[in-house]
Short mmCIF file of C-alpha atoms and ligand atoms in Angstrom, two decimals:
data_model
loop_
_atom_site.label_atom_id
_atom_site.label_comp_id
_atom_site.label_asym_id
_atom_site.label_seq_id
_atom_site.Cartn_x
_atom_site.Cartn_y
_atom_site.Cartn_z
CA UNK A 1123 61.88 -108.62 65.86
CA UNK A 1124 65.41 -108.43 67.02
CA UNK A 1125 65.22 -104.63 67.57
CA UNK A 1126 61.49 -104.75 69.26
CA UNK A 1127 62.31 -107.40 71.67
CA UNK A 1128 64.64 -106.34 74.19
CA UNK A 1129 62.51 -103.22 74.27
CA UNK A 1130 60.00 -105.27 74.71
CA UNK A 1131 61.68 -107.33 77.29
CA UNK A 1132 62.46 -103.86 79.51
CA UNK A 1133 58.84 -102.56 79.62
CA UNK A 1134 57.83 -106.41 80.71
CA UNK A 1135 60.94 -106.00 83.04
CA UNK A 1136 59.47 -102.43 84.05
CA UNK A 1137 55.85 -103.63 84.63
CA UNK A 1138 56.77 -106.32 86.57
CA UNK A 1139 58.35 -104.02 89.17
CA UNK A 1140 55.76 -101.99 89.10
CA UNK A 1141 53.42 -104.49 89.45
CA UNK A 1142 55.73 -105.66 92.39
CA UNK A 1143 55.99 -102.18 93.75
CA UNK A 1144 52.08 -101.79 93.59
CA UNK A 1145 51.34 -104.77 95.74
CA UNK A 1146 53.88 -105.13 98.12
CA UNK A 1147 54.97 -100.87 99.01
CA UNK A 1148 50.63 -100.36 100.20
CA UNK A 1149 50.43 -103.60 101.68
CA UNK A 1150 53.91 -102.74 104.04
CA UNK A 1151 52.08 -99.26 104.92
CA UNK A 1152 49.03 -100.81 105.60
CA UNK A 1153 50.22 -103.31 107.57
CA UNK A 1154 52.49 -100.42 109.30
CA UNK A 1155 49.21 -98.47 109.68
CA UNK A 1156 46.80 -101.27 110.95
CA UNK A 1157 49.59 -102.22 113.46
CA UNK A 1158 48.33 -102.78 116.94
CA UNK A 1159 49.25 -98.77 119.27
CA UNK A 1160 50.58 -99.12 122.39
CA UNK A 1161 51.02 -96.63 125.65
CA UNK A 1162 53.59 -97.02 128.56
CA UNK A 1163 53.04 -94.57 131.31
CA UNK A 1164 54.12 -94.60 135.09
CA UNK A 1165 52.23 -91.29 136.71
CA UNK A 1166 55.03 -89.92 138.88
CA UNK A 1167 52.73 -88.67 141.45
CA UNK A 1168 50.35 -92.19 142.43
CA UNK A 1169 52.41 -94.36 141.23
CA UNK A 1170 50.38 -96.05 139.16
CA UNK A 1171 51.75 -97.16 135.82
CA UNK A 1172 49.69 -98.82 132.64
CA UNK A 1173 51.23 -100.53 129.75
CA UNK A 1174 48.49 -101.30 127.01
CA UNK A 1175 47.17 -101.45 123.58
CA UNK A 1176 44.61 -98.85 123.38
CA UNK A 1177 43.52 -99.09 119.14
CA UNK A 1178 43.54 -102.35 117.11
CA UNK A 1179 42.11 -103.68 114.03
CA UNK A 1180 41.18 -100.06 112.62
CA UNK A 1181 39.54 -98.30 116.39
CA UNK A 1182 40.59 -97.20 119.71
CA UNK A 1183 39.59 -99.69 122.70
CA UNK A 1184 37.32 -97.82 124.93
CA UNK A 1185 38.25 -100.07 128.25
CA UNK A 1186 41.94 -99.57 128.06
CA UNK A 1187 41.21 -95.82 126.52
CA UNK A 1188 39.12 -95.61 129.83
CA UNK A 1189 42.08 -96.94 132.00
CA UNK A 1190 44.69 -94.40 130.44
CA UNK A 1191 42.33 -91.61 131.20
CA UNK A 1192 42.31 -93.22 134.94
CA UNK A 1193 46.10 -92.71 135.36
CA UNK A 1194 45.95 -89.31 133.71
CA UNK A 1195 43.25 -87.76 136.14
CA UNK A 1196 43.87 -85.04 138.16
CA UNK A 1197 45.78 -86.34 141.19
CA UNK A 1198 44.39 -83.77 143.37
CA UNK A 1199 40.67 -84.32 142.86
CA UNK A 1200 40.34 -87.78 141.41
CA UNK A 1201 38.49 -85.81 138.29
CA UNK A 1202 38.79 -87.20 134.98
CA UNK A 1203 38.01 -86.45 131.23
CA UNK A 1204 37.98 -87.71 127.64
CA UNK A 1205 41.61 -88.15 126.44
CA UNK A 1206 42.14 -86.47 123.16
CA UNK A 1207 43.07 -89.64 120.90
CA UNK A 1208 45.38 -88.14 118.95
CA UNK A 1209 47.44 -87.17 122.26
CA UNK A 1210 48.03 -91.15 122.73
CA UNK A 1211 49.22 -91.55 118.86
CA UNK A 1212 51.63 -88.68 119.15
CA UNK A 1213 52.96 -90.43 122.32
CA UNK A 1214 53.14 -93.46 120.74
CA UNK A 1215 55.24 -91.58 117.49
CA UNK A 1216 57.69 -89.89 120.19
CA UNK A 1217 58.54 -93.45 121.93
CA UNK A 1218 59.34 -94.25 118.65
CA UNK A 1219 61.13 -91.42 117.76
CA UNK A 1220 63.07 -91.57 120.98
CA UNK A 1221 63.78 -95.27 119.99
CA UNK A 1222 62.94 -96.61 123.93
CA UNK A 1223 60.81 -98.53 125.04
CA UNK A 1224 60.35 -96.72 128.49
CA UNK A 1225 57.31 -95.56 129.71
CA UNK A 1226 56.49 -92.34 130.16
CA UNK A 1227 56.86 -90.94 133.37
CA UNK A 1228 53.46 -88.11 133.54
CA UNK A 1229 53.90 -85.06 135.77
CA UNK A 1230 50.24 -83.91 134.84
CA UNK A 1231 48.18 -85.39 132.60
CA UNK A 1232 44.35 -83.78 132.91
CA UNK A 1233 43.74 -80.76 135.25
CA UNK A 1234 40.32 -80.08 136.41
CA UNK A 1235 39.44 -75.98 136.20
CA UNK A 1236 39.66 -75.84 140.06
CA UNK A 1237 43.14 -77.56 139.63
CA UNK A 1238 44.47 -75.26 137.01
CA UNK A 1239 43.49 -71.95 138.89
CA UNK A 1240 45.14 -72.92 141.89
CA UNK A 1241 48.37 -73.64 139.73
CA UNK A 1242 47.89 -70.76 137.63
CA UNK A 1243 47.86 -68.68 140.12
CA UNK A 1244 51.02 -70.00 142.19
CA UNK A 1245 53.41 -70.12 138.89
CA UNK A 1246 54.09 -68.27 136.17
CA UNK A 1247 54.50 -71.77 133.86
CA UNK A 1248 50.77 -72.48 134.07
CA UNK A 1249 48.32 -71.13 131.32
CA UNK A 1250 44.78 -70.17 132.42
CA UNK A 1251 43.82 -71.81 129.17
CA UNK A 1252 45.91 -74.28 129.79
CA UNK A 1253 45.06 -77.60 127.20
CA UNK A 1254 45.12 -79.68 130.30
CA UNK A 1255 41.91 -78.66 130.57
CA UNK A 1256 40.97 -80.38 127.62
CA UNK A 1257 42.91 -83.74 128.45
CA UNK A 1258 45.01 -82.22 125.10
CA UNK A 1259 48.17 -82.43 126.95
CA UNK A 1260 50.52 -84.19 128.72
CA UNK A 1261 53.81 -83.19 130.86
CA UNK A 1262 56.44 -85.77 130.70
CA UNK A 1263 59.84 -87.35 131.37
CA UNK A 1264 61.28 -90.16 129.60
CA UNK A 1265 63.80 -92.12 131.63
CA UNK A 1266 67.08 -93.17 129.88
CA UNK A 1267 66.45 -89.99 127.39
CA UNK A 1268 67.84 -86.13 128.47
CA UNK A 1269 65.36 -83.59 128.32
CA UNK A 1270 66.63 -81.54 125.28
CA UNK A 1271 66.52 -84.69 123.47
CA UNK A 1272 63.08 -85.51 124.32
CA UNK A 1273 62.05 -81.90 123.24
CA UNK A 1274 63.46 -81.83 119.80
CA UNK A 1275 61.93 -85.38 118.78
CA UNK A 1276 58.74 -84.02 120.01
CA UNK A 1277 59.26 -80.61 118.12
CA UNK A 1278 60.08 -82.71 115.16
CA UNK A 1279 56.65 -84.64 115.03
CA UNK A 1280 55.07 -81.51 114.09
CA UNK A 1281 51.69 -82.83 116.41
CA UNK A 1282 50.98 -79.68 118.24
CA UNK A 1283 52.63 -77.42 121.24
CA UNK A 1284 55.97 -78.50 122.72
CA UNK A 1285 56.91 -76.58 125.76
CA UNK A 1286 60.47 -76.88 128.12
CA UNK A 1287 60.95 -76.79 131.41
CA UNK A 1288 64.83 -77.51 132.07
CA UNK A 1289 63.80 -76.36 135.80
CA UNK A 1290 61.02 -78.43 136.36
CA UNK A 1291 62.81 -81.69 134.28
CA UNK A 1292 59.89 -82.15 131.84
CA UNK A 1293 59.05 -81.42 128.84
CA UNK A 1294 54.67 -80.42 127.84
CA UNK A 1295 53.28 -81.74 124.59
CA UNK A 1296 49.78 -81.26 123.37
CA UNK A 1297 47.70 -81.23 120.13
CA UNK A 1298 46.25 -78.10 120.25
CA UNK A 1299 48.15 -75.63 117.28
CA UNK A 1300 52.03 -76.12 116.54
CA UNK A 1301 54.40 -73.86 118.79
CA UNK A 1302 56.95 -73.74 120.82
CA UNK A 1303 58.33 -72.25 124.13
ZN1 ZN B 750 51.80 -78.82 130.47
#
């Protein structure tokens, strides 16, 4: 018996912390998971800025979803269109990442067709397929944070396109395919 038990007494010791490790590590993520997303954005051209929880308890909120699509119109012809969801959780993963709590100051959110031509056509920085089109994309500032900073911790979330504009002082991100320019 002497030999058995402390060998005994580590795999008790062991399944404890496993046990431990089994409830508690899931329940953290889940709880990490399940918590409550928030957007802060101030659109740089109307003015207007929002600050709101747009998914709780497991599903976006389509009134505050609604509002958010609101601010991110298209300035110029008071269009809008459906947000792509995961554009708001990869905002809400680059706050993070950028540790601030800041909102995001938008320099063009959604851009009708009409929009996009006319911009297309009077800069070179302006895709005609542009995922603005698609309300897949946002172009952004983040007071308190430089703009090279901003670009790598959105290059590092791996969500989709990341485009620079040191000229312009923004930075694009979308959720269409990962890429860079
Ligand atoms: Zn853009």
């Amino acid at each position: 018996m002497d030999r058995v038990t402390p060998g005994r007494r580590r795999f008790l010791g062991f399944a404890a912390a496993a046990i431990v490790a089994g409830t508690t590590f899931p329940a953290a993520a889940a709880r990490r998971l399940m918590r409550p997303r928030a957007v802060a954005l101030h659109n740089l051209h109307t003015g207007e800025a929002l600050n709101t929880v747009y998914w709780a308890d497991g599903r976006y909120l389509p009134d505050a979803v609604q509002r958010i699509e609101w601010l991110l119109r298209d300035h110029r012809t008071d269009e809008t269109h459906p947000v792509d969801p995961q554009l708001l959780d990869l905002l809400v993963d680059l706050q993070s990442r950028l540790r601030t709590h800041a909102p995001f100051e938008v320099l063009s959110g959604y851009r009708s067709p009409q929009t996009n031509a006319v911009l297309a056509a009077l800069s070179d920085g302006v895709a005609q397929n542009s995922l603005h089109l698609d309300g897949k994309a946002v172009d952004l500032r983040v007071p308190g944070r430089g703009l090279r900073y901003v670009r790598a911790a959105a290059m590092s979330l791996r969500g989709g396109g990341v485009g620079y504009y040191p000229h312009s002082d923004f930075v694009h991100v979308d959720t269409g395919r990962i890429r860079y320019w």
